[in-house]
Short mmCIF file of C-alpha atoms and ligand atoms in Angstrom, two decimals:
data_model
loop_
_atom_site.label_atom_id
_atom_site.label_comp_id
_atom_site.label_asym_id
_atom_site.label_seq_id
_atom_site.Cartn_x
_atom_site.Cartn_y
_atom_site.Cartn_z
CA MET A 236 74.83 29.93 134.95
CA ASN A 237 76.33 26.72 136.10
CA THR A 238 78.48 25.58 133.23
CA SER A 239 80.69 23.34 135.27
CA ALA A 240 78.56 20.28 135.77
CA GLU A 241 81.87 18.63 136.59
CA PRO A 242 81.54 14.92 136.93
CA GLU A 243 82.49 13.86 140.39
CA PRO A 244 85.49 11.63 140.21
CA GLY A 245 84.43 8.31 141.58
CA GLY A 246 80.79 9.07 140.88
CA PRO A 247 78.72 6.60 138.93
CA PRO A 248 79.53 6.06 135.26
CA ALA A 249 77.57 8.24 132.85
CA VAL A 250 76.43 5.11 131.05
CA GLU A 251 76.68 1.47 131.88
CA LEU A 252 75.39 -1.14 129.46
CA THR A 253 75.48 -4.69 130.72
CA GLY A 254 74.82 -7.88 128.83
CA ILE A 255 73.01 -6.19 125.96
CA THR A 256 71.70 -8.59 123.36
CA LYS A 257 69.68 -7.59 120.31
CA THR A 258 68.75 -9.78 117.39
CA PHE A 259 67.12 -8.97 114.11
CA PRO A 260 65.72 -11.67 111.88
CA GLY A 261 68.77 -13.68 110.91
CA VAL A 262 71.29 -11.33 112.55
CA VAL A 263 72.65 -11.01 116.05
CA ALA A 264 73.47 -7.31 116.09
CA ASN A 265 74.56 -7.21 119.74
CA SER A 266 75.46 -10.22 121.80
CA ASP A 267 76.07 -9.79 125.51
CA VAL A 268 77.72 -6.39 125.04
CA ASN A 269 79.17 -4.49 127.97
CA LEU A 270 80.11 -0.83 127.87
CA THR A 271 81.00 1.56 130.67
CA VAL A 272 81.38 5.25 129.89
CA ARG A 273 82.82 7.55 132.54
CA ALA A 274 81.21 10.92 133.02
CA GLY A 275 83.11 13.68 131.23
CA GLU A 276 85.06 11.53 128.81
CA VAL A 277 85.07 11.07 125.08
CA HIS A 278 84.49 7.37 124.67
CA ALA A 279 85.01 5.97 121.20
CA LEU A 280 83.10 3.00 119.94
CA CYS A 281 85.02 1.29 117.17
CA GLY A 282 84.35 -1.65 114.97
CA GLU A 283 84.00 -2.61 111.37
CA ASN A 284 80.82 -2.01 109.43
CA GLY A 285 78.09 -4.20 110.82
CA ALA A 286 79.83 -4.70 114.18
CA GLY A 287 76.74 -3.46 115.99
CA LYS A 288 77.77 0.07 117.00
CA SER A 289 74.69 1.90 115.78
CA THR A 290 72.37 -0.72 117.19
CA LEU A 291 73.96 -0.44 120.64
CA MET A 292 73.63 3.32 120.58
CA LYS A 293 70.04 3.16 119.40
CA ILE A 294 69.31 0.96 122.38
CA LEU A 295 70.85 3.52 124.71
CA TYR A 296 68.85 6.22 122.96
CA GLY A 297 65.53 4.42 123.30
CA MET A 298 65.08 3.83 119.60
CA GLN A 299 65.36 0.11 119.94
CA ALA A 300 64.56 -2.20 122.80
CA PRO A 301 67.19 -4.78 123.72
CA ASP A 302 66.17 -8.42 123.91
CA SER A 303 68.02 -8.60 127.19
CA GLY A 304 70.51 -6.67 129.26
CA THR A 305 70.39 -3.58 131.41
CA VAL A 306 71.01 0.08 130.78
CA ARG A 307 72.11 2.37 133.58
CA VAL A 308 72.46 6.12 133.29
CA ARG A 309 74.37 7.80 136.10
CA GLY A 310 74.00 4.68 138.15
CA GLU A 311 70.27 4.33 137.73
CA GLU A 312 68.67 1.54 135.79
CA VAL A 313 66.47 2.77 132.96
CA ALA A 314 64.43 1.22 130.17
CA PHE A 315 63.75 3.91 127.62
CA ARG A 316 60.88 3.10 125.33
CA THR A 317 61.37 6.14 123.11
CA PRO A 318 64.06 8.70 122.30
CA ALA A 319 61.93 11.25 124.13
CA GLU A 320 62.50 9.33 127.34
CA ALA A 321 66.25 9.18 126.69
CA ILE A 322 66.31 12.89 125.98
CA ALA A 323 64.50 13.54 129.23
CA ALA A 324 67.32 11.65 130.94
CA GLY A 325 69.90 13.91 129.28
CA ILE A 326 70.95 11.71 126.37
CA GLY A 327 71.14 13.02 122.82
CA MET A 328 72.07 11.32 119.57
CA VAL A 329 73.29 12.73 116.29
CA HIS A 330 72.63 10.12 113.65
CA GLN A 331 74.80 9.16 110.75
CA HIS A 332 72.18 10.53 108.40
CA PHE A 333 70.99 13.90 109.53
CA MET A 334 67.34 14.37 110.30
CA LEU A 335 66.72 18.04 109.65
CA ALA A 336 63.88 19.80 107.87
CA ASP A 337 65.39 21.53 104.84
CA ASN A 338 62.69 24.12 104.47
CA LEU A 339 62.96 25.41 108.04
CA THR A 340 65.53 27.76 109.44
CA VAL A 341 68.40 26.77 111.67
CA LEU A 342 66.62 28.18 114.71
CA GLU A 343 63.36 26.43 113.86
CA ASN A 344 65.11 23.12 113.42
CA ILE A 345 66.81 23.45 116.77
CA VAL A 346 63.83 24.59 118.75
CA LEU A 347 60.81 22.96 117.15
CA GLY A 348 59.58 19.84 118.77
CA ALA A 349 61.19 20.82 122.02
CA GLU A 350 58.73 23.65 122.59
CA SER A 351 55.07 23.78 121.93
CA SER A 352 54.92 27.53 121.56
CA HIS A 353 53.69 29.28 118.47
CA GLY A 354 56.56 31.15 117.02
CA ILE A 355 59.92 31.19 118.69
CA GLY A 356 60.52 33.69 121.39
CA ALA A 357 63.52 35.80 122.19
CA ARG A 358 64.29 33.50 125.07
CA ALA A 359 64.72 30.47 122.83
CA ARG A 360 66.90 32.47 120.48
CA ARG A 361 69.09 33.64 123.33
CA ARG A 362 69.41 30.15 124.69
CA VAL A 363 70.46 28.76 121.30
CA LEU A 364 73.06 31.49 120.86
CA GLU A 365 74.39 30.75 124.31
CA LEU A 366 74.69 27.05 123.53
CA ALA A 367 76.35 27.81 120.19
CA GLU A 368 78.89 29.91 122.00
CA ARG A 369 79.63 27.13 124.47
CA ALA A 370 80.16 24.74 121.58
CA GLY A 371 82.26 27.29 119.71
CA PHE A 372 79.89 27.45 116.74
CA ASP A 373 79.40 30.50 114.62
CA VAL A 374 75.78 30.05 113.57
CA ARG A 375 73.35 32.09 111.57
CA LEU A 376 70.00 31.23 113.08
CA ASP A 377 67.71 32.50 110.32
CA VAL A 378 69.22 30.73 107.35
CA LEU A 379 67.25 27.90 105.80
CA VAL A 380 68.87 24.56 106.51
CA GLU A 381 68.73 23.66 102.81
CA ARG A 382 71.39 26.30 102.24
CA LEU A 383 73.85 24.77 104.67
CA GLY A 384 76.76 22.49 103.94
CA VAL A 385 77.25 19.21 105.71
CA ALA A 386 79.44 20.50 108.54
CA ASP A 387 76.95 23.23 109.39
CA ARG A 388 74.09 20.77 109.34
CA GLN A 389 75.96 18.67 111.79
CA ARG A 390 76.36 21.69 114.04
CA VAL A 391 72.62 22.23 113.89
CA GLU A 392 72.09 18.62 114.93
CA ILE A 393 74.45 19.06 117.84
CA LEU A 394 72.71 22.25 118.92
CA LYS A 395 69.42 20.46 118.68
CA VAL A 396 70.47 17.86 121.23
CA LEU A 397 72.09 20.49 123.44
CA TYR A 398 68.90 22.52 123.38
CA ARG A 399 67.05 19.50 124.69
CA GLY A 400 69.38 19.40 127.63
CA ALA A 401 71.66 16.51 126.62
CA ARG A 402 74.73 15.99 128.78
CA ILE A 403 75.59 12.65 127.23
CA ILE A 404 75.89 12.93 123.49
CA ILE A 405 76.14 10.11 120.98
CA LEU A 406 77.75 10.97 117.63
CA ASP A 407 77.31 8.19 115.10
CA GLU A 408 80.21 8.33 112.63
CA PRO A 409 80.24 12.12 112.67
CA THR A 410 83.46 12.42 110.71
CA ALA A 411 82.38 10.23 107.81
CA VAL A 412 80.86 13.22 106.05
CA LEU A 413 83.52 15.79 106.95
CA VAL A 414 86.68 16.94 105.23
CA PRO A 415 89.85 16.96 107.39
CA GLN A 416 89.61 20.65 108.28
CA GLU A 417 86.03 20.14 109.48
CA VAL A 418 87.05 17.10 111.48
CA GLU A 419 89.54 19.25 113.35
CA GLU A 420 86.85 21.82 114.04
CA LEU A 421 84.52 19.16 115.37
CA PHE A 422 87.28 17.86 117.61
CA THR A 423 87.88 21.34 118.97
CA THR A 424 84.21 21.49 119.88
CA LEU A 425 84.34 18.11 121.56
CA ARG A 426 87.38 19.07 123.59
CA THR A 427 85.81 22.34 124.67
CA MET A 428 82.61 20.65 125.69
CA ARG A 429 84.39 17.85 127.46
CA GLU A 430 85.95 20.48 129.67
CA GLN A 431 82.47 21.67 130.48
CA GLY A 432 81.55 18.22 131.71
CA PHE A 433 79.80 16.79 128.68
CA THR A 434 80.20 13.12 127.94
CA PHE A 435 80.56 11.89 124.38
CA LEU A 436 80.09 8.57 122.73
CA PHE A 437 81.98 8.88 119.49
CA ILE A 438 81.53 6.21 116.83
CA SER A 439 84.19 5.83 114.20
CA HIS A 440 86.32 3.28 112.49
CA LYS A 441 89.05 5.76 111.63
CA LEU A 442 91.68 4.78 114.08
CA ASP A 443 93.86 7.83 113.89
CA GLU A 444 90.87 10.02 114.66
CA VAL A 445 89.90 7.84 117.56
CA ARG A 446 93.38 8.04 119.01
CA SER A 447 93.41 11.78 118.61
CA ILE A 448 90.05 12.57 120.25
CA ALA A 449 89.06 9.73 122.56
CA ASP A 450 90.00 9.13 126.18
CA THR A 451 88.81 5.56 126.10
CA VAL A 452 88.05 3.16 123.28
CA THR A 453 85.73 0.20 123.24
CA VAL A 454 85.99 -2.14 120.30
CA LEU A 455 83.07 -4.19 119.03
CA ARG A 456 83.40 -7.09 116.68
CA ARG A 457 80.50 -8.99 115.21
CA GLY A 458 78.19 -7.79 117.91
CA THR A 459 80.41 -8.57 120.89
CA THR A 460 82.68 -6.46 123.06
CA VAL A 461 86.32 -7.16 122.30
CA GLY A 462 87.68 -4.87 124.95
CA THR A 463 88.06 -1.38 126.36
CA VAL A 464 91.41 0.40 126.38
CA ALA A 465 92.84 3.81 127.16
CA ALA A 466 93.34 5.66 123.89
CA SER A 467 96.76 6.89 124.94
CA GLU A 468 98.00 3.38 125.53
CA VAL A 469 97.11 1.74 122.27
CA THR A 470 98.48 1.99 118.75
CA SER A 471 96.37 2.20 115.61
CA ARG A 472 97.63 -1.20 114.64
CA GLU A 473 96.61 -2.73 117.96
CA LEU A 474 93.17 -1.21 117.64
CA ALA A 475 92.90 -2.50 114.12
CA GLU A 476 93.84 -5.94 115.34
CA MET A 477 91.13 -5.79 117.97
CA MET A 478 88.65 -4.83 115.28
CA VAL A 479 89.46 -7.64 112.87
CA GLY A 480 90.25 -10.18 115.56
CA THR A 481 93.53 -11.41 114.20
CA ALA A 482 97.05 -10.21 114.34
CA LEU A 483 97.05 -7.83 111.46
CA PRO A 484 98.79 -9.03 108.46
CA VAL A 485 101.73 -6.85 108.07
CA PRO A 486 101.17 -7.67 104.44
CA GLU A 487 103.47 -10.44 103.32
CA THR A 488 105.16 -10.15 100.01
CA GLY A 489 105.13 -13.85 99.34
CA PRO A 490 107.39 -15.50 96.81
CA SER A 491 108.83 -13.20 94.22
CA ALA A 492 107.02 -12.98 90.91
CA VAL A 493 109.44 -10.50 89.41
CA THR A 494 110.28 -11.15 85.76
CA ASP A 495 112.82 -9.59 83.40
CA ARG A 496 110.24 -7.77 81.34
CA VAL A 497 110.36 -4.05 82.06
CA VAL A 498 106.85 -2.60 81.97
CA LEU A 499 107.43 0.96 83.08
CA SER A 500 110.62 2.80 82.44
CA VAL A 501 111.07 6.38 83.44
CA THR A 502 114.31 7.96 82.30
CA GLU A 503 115.84 11.22 83.50
CA LEU A 504 112.48 12.69 84.28
CA SER A 505 112.40 16.26 85.52
CA ALA A 506 109.51 18.63 86.12
CA VAL A 507 109.33 22.20 87.26
CA GLU A 508 106.58 24.11 88.98
CA ALA A 509 106.57 27.86 89.44
CA GLY A 510 110.26 27.93 88.57
CA ARG A 511 111.17 25.27 91.16
CA PRO A 512 112.13 21.73 90.34
CA VAL A 513 109.59 19.24 91.68
CA LEU A 514 111.12 16.20 90.00
CA GLU A 515 114.82 15.92 89.23
CA ASP A 516 116.43 13.26 87.10
CA VAL A 517 114.17 10.46 88.17
CA ASP A 518 115.14 7.05 86.81
CA LEU A 519 112.76 4.29 87.66
CA SER A 520 111.68 0.99 86.26
CA VAL A 521 109.02 -1.48 87.24
CA ARG A 522 109.03 -5.00 85.88
CA SER A 523 106.22 -7.38 85.24
CA GLY A 524 105.33 -9.10 88.51
CA GLU A 525 107.08 -6.46 90.56
CA VAL A 526 105.79 -3.98 93.12
CA VAL A 527 108.01 -0.94 93.38
CA GLY A 528 107.15 1.08 96.45
CA ILE A 529 107.93 4.76 96.73
CA ALA A 530 108.63 5.88 100.26
CA GLY A 531 108.87 9.49 101.21
CA VAL A 532 107.60 12.18 103.49
CA GLU A 533 104.57 13.62 101.78
CA GLY A 534 105.35 16.56 99.53
CA ASN A 535 108.69 15.29 98.27
CA GLY A 536 107.56 14.68 94.70
CA GLN A 537 105.54 11.48 94.96
CA THR A 538 102.33 13.13 93.78
CA GLU A 539 104.18 14.86 90.97
CA LEU A 540 105.80 11.61 89.88
CA VAL A 541 102.43 9.91 89.63
CA GLU A 542 100.96 12.85 87.76
CA ALA A 543 103.87 12.87 85.33
CA VAL A 544 103.58 9.15 84.62
CA MET A 545 99.82 9.52 84.17
CA GLY A 546 100.27 12.46 81.78
CA MET A 547 98.52 14.83 84.11
CA ARG A 548 101.49 17.12 84.56
CA PRO A 549 103.82 18.62 81.95
CA ILE A 550 107.43 17.56 82.25
CA ALA A 551 110.56 19.54 81.57
CA SER A 552 112.56 16.62 80.24
CA GLY A 553 112.80 12.90 80.27
CA ARG A 554 111.13 9.88 78.77
CA ILE A 555 108.39 7.55 79.90
CA ALA A 556 107.85 4.19 78.26
CA LEU A 557 105.32 1.45 78.76
CA GLY A 558 106.97 -1.74 77.58
CA GLU A 559 108.62 -0.85 74.28
CA ARG A 560 106.30 2.02 73.63
CA ASP A 561 107.27 5.63 74.28
CA ILE A 562 104.23 7.23 75.88
CA THR A 563 105.85 10.53 76.81
CA ALA A 564 103.72 12.45 74.34
CA LEU A 565 100.43 10.70 75.08
CA GLY A 566 97.57 12.21 77.05
CA THR A 567 96.17 10.63 80.19
CA PHE A 568 93.35 8.83 78.48
CA ALA A 569 95.64 7.34 75.86
CA ARG A 570 98.02 6.17 78.57
CA ARG A 571 95.16 4.43 80.32
CA GLU A 572 94.19 2.80 77.05
CA ALA A 573 97.78 1.73 76.53
CA GLY A 574 97.48 -0.33 79.71
CA ILE A 575 97.87 1.76 82.84
CA GLY A 576 95.42 1.39 85.70
CA TYR A 577 95.31 4.20 88.20
CA VAL A 578 94.13 4.28 91.80
CA PRO A 579 94.33 7.97 92.58
CA GLU A 580 95.36 9.49 95.86
CA ASP A 581 92.04 11.30 96.29
CA ARG A 582 89.22 8.91 95.57
CA HIS A 583 86.57 11.58 95.86
CA ARG A 584 88.06 14.16 93.57
CA GLN A 585 89.68 11.88 91.03
CA GLY A 586 88.47 8.36 91.50
CA LEU A 587 84.71 8.54 91.50
CA LEU A 588 81.67 10.52 90.52
CA LEU A 589 79.95 10.41 93.86
CA ASP A 590 76.54 11.35 92.49
CA GLU A 591 76.55 8.61 89.90
CA SER A 592 75.69 4.96 90.27
CA LEU A 593 78.27 2.27 90.82
CA TRP A 594 77.88 0.97 87.29
CA GLN A 595 78.30 4.41 85.80
CA ASN A 596 81.44 4.75 87.85
CA ARG A 597 82.61 1.50 86.33
CA ILE A 598 82.62 3.26 82.97
CA LEU A 599 84.66 6.21 84.16
CA GLY A 600 87.99 6.33 82.33
CA HIS A 601 87.19 3.10 80.50
CA GLN A 602 84.50 4.32 78.16
CA THR A 603 86.10 2.98 75.00
CA ARG A 604 86.87 -0.49 76.21
CA ARG A 605 85.15 -3.77 76.63
CA PRO A 606 83.12 -4.80 78.46
CA VAL A 607 81.66 -1.36 79.09
CA ALA A 608 81.84 -0.30 75.47
CA ARG A 609 81.48 -1.94 72.12
CA GLY A 610 83.24 0.01 69.43
CA ARG A 611 82.18 3.59 69.93
CA TRP A 612 79.06 2.72 71.86
CA LEU A 613 78.57 2.31 75.53
CA ASP A 614 77.39 -1.09 76.53
CA ARG A 615 75.20 -0.46 79.57
CA GLN A 616 74.47 -4.10 80.09
CA GLY A 617 78.14 -4.96 79.86
CA ALA A 618 78.98 -2.23 82.36
CA LYS A 619 76.32 -3.44 84.76
CA ASP A 620 77.35 -7.06 84.50
CA ASP A 621 80.97 -6.21 85.07
CA THR A 622 80.09 -3.99 88.03
CA ARG A 623 78.27 -6.94 89.56
CA ARG A 624 81.37 -9.04 89.03
CA ILE A 625 83.53 -6.44 90.80
CA VAL A 626 81.06 -6.13 93.67
CA GLU A 627 81.24 -9.89 94.06
CA GLN A 628 84.96 -10.44 93.61
CA PHE A 629 86.12 -7.41 95.54
CA ASP A 630 83.55 -7.77 98.29
CA VAL A 631 82.09 -4.30 97.77
CA ARG A 632 79.39 -4.04 100.43
CA THR A 633 76.49 -2.34 98.73
CA PRO A 634 72.74 -2.78 98.44
CA GLY A 635 73.12 -2.84 94.65
CA ILE A 636 74.88 -1.41 91.64
CA ASP A 637 72.35 1.36 91.07
CA VAL A 638 73.08 3.24 94.28
CA ASP A 639 75.23 6.34 94.10
CA ALA A 640 78.91 5.90 94.89
CA ALA A 641 78.40 8.40 97.71
CA ALA A 642 76.31 5.81 99.53
CA LEU A 643 79.27 3.49 100.06
CA SER A 644 81.74 3.66 102.90
CA GLY A 645 85.25 4.80 102.02
CA GLY A 646 86.58 1.27 102.07
CA ASN A 647 83.91 0.03 99.72
CA GLN A 648 84.45 2.97 97.38
CA GLN A 649 88.11 2.13 97.28
CA LYS A 650 87.45 -1.55 96.58
CA LEU A 651 85.25 -0.49 93.67
CA ILE A 652 88.05 1.68 92.29
CA VAL A 653 90.66 -1.03 92.65
CA GLY A 654 88.29 -3.50 90.99
CA ARG A 655 87.66 -1.14 88.11
CA GLU A 656 91.35 -0.36 87.63
CA LEU A 657 92.31 -4.01 87.63
CA ALA A 658 89.58 -4.83 85.12
CA GLY A 659 90.78 -5.11 81.58
CA ASP A 660 94.19 -6.44 82.58
CA PRO A 661 96.41 -3.38 82.77
CA GLN A 662 100.14 -3.94 82.42
CA LEU A 663 100.90 -1.35 85.05
CA LEU A 664 98.93 -0.23 88.07
CA ILE A 665 99.73 3.01 89.76
CA ALA A 666 98.37 2.80 93.27
CA ALA A 667 98.62 6.00 95.28
CA HIS A 668 97.84 5.40 98.94
CA PRO A 669 95.48 2.57 97.98
CA THR A 670 94.35 1.83 101.54
CA ARG A 671 94.54 5.24 103.16
CA GLY A 672 91.58 5.95 105.38
CA VAL A 673 89.80 2.69 104.68
CA ASP A 674 88.66 0.23 107.29
CA VAL A 675 90.85 -2.70 108.14
CA GLY A 676 88.76 -5.30 106.35
CA ALA A 677 88.93 -3.32 103.12
CA GLN A 678 92.64 -2.79 103.59
CA VAL A 679 93.35 -6.47 103.86
CA GLY A 680 91.12 -7.15 100.85
CA ILE A 681 92.89 -4.58 98.72
CA TRP A 682 96.29 -5.94 99.71
CA GLU A 683 95.22 -9.41 98.66
CA HIS A 684 94.02 -8.23 95.27
CA LEU A 685 97.23 -6.32 94.63
CA ARG A 686 99.26 -9.32 95.62
CA SER A 687 97.41 -11.71 93.38
CA ALA A 688 97.53 -9.31 90.43
CA ARG A 689 101.28 -9.09 90.96
CA ALA A 690 101.52 -12.86 90.96
CA GLU A 691 99.85 -12.79 87.57
CA GLY A 692 102.44 -10.43 86.17
CA LEU A 693 101.09 -6.98 86.91
CA ALA A 694 103.68 -4.26 87.44
CA VAL A 695 102.73 -2.03 90.36
CA LEU A 696 104.01 1.38 91.28
CA LEU A 697 102.92 1.83 94.89
CA ILE A 698 102.99 5.15 96.69
CA SER A 699 102.23 4.95 100.37
CA ALA A 700 102.82 6.78 103.61
CA ASP A 701 102.26 3.56 105.53
CA LEU A 702 105.70 2.03 105.95
CA ASP A 703 104.32 -1.34 107.00
CA GLU A 704 102.32 -1.41 103.81
CA LEU A 705 105.33 -0.46 101.71
CA ILE A 706 107.58 -2.99 103.34
CA GLY A 707 104.96 -5.70 103.22
CA LEU A 708 103.87 -5.28 99.61
CA SER A 709 106.93 -4.13 97.73
CA ASP A 710 109.64 -6.08 95.98
CA THR A 711 111.80 -2.98 95.85
CA ILE A 712 111.52 0.29 97.73
CA ARG A 713 112.78 3.57 96.35
CA VAL A 714 113.01 6.56 98.64
CA MET A 715 112.02 9.97 97.38
CA PHE A 716 113.41 13.13 98.89
CA ARG A 717 113.09 16.64 97.47
CA GLY A 718 112.05 15.44 94.03
CA ARG A 719 114.81 12.86 93.68
CA LEU A 720 115.03 9.16 94.20
CA VAL A 721 117.77 9.13 96.77
CA ALA A 722 117.94 5.55 98.01
CA THR A 723 116.91 2.00 97.26
CA ALA A 724 115.93 -0.41 99.99
CA ASP A 725 115.30 -4.12 100.16
CA PRO A 726 111.97 -4.59 101.93
CA ARG A 727 113.03 -7.99 103.23
CA THR A 728 115.75 -6.47 105.37
CA VAL A 729 114.99 -2.80 105.87
CA THR A 730 113.36 -1.58 109.09
CA PRO A 731 110.79 1.21 109.30
CA GLU A 732 113.35 3.21 111.30
CA GLN A 733 115.95 2.95 108.54
CA LEU A 734 113.39 3.94 105.95
CA GLY A 735 112.35 6.89 108.06
CA ALA A 736 115.94 8.06 108.23
CA ALA A 737 116.35 7.82 104.47
CA MET A 738 113.08 9.69 103.94
CA THR A 739 114.31 12.69 105.88
CA GLY A 740 117.59 12.75 104.00
CA THR A 741 119.64 11.84 107.06
CA GLN A 742 120.84 8.59 105.59
CA GLU A 743 122.15 8.35 102.05
CA ALA A 744 121.76 4.71 101.21
CA VAL A 745 119.96 1.89 102.92
N1 ADP B 92 66.69 -2.54 111.82
C1 ADP B 92 67.43 -3.60 111.46
N2 ADP B 92 66.88 -4.69 110.91
C2 ADP B 92 67.62 -5.77 110.57
N3 ADP B 92 68.95 -5.84 110.73
C3 ADP B 92 69.57 -4.78 111.26
C4 ADP B 92 68.85 -3.61 111.64
N4 ADP B 92 69.74 -2.72 112.16
C5 ADP B 92 70.94 -3.32 112.08
N5 ADP B 92 70.85 -4.55 111.54
C6 ADP B 92 71.95 -5.50 111.33
O1 ADP B 92 72.64 -5.62 112.54
C7 ADP B 92 74.05 -5.67 112.32
C8 ADP B 92 74.73 -4.55 113.07
O2 ADP B 92 74.38 -3.33 112.44
P1 ADP B 92 74.80 -1.90 112.98
O3 ADP B 92 74.48 -1.80 114.42
O4 ADP B 92 74.19 -0.90 112.09
O5 ADP B 92 76.38 -1.95 112.80
P2 ADP B 92 77.45 -0.78 112.71
O6 ADP B 92 76.80 0.50 113.14
O7 ADP B 92 78.56 -1.21 113.60
O8 ADP B 92 77.90 -0.72 111.28
C9 ADP B 92 74.24 -5.61 110.83
O9 ADP B 92 74.37 -6.91 110.35
C10 ADP B 92 72.96 -4.98 110.34
O10 ADP B 92 72.66 -5.39 109.03
MG1 MG B 93 76.51 2.28 112.09
#
């Protein structure tokens, strides 16, 4: 078997799109887009939601006809009228939303449609197993697809395009549905297959992923090509700047709004887990109008600190007060009611009910308060109206408030959470990695909302692994190391390098 369809160096590009324009009523989805993909590379296509990535790929895949422009595959001009024609030319596409038949087996899903035979012969089965091996998949061919999880379904989709002979494979936001471990597995597959000469078009707006898997990156913005760069020569920030089209705001703190009124005071807080101290003698205060940022290498007690302040973790000793009120003995819900908003670190596990509508998610954690409740009764209308307000004010991109939270992109989910947690005027907001993994537009939006809430007197405890974010948003930075607050830094003067040194315990004070 010839597995080494090695692209000839200097041969024609696998794909060359030139001057592609595509309009929909009222929208220019692609405007004079150019894209050149070398054979045997992983080429990432990046851009914010609505930038035109899927449309461009659907044009390459024969699902949509461009208004103008040319498509070349391996140097030859083509004009696919259907996906079947693209498949015949060796192009496959795995869509963002999988298109499998639940009530058929894995093997049937892969083979059916490609073969007109009745029943599936031993030859087809062998071929699928062979392809699975090349991709590094461990598949069970006779399981019904309905019993598979998302990552396995994706593998079936990939096998389906391989079975049809694809050598150029488009993956439309394949990691959006995967957990980190699964993302790594997918990347292993891509790397293996790249070595075998396959070419990938990989759509994503997660910049760290793009930098880890892609050879080349093309950025689209509002339907136009911003540029193409080598992935090894570009930083995430530079890519992000290409995506949004402006120098990225390293967020600016703006004039101080810090007042004398202490909102959160944590005194001599210690906590122990499995006999080991996870928090030791933590003293911390956050004033009205102040953002206190906690810097630290992950796993040094930041999560535990948040959990302790939220009443989600028992403490060994210490005192936590909100304003004048000692809340040390209160449960989580009572602390929220006392005026703490909480943007959790894991928006899927703690922030949202993914299978519930946006407006039901608005109620989550707030079910005793106006405007989502009146006395002891839920106020559905109030919840819906307020959800509409959040969608509007926080620019949550959604078809409506009745869709499930799962339907939103990560950035829009996060904007919904921030909107909910800022509703009802909390005194204190605990924001744990509030912009992690969200697209750049959402990140900037969330920063702006935090900043304006601070200007209105909100106290914010910010935990972040993004040093630019910490420096840009905080009034004061505290450094956490091995469960202790070991240093205090002034964000106006500290450099990321100095912070990094303090975070690893190599520098005592900043
Ligand atoms: N079939 C369609 N009909 C009308 N508008 C569409 C259609 N497909 C995409 N669009 C619009 O074209 C723009 C680009 O969309 P898309 O290519 O899906 O972007 P991306 O994949 O980068 O998020 C968006 O404004 C989108 O609403
Ligand atoms: Mg898309």
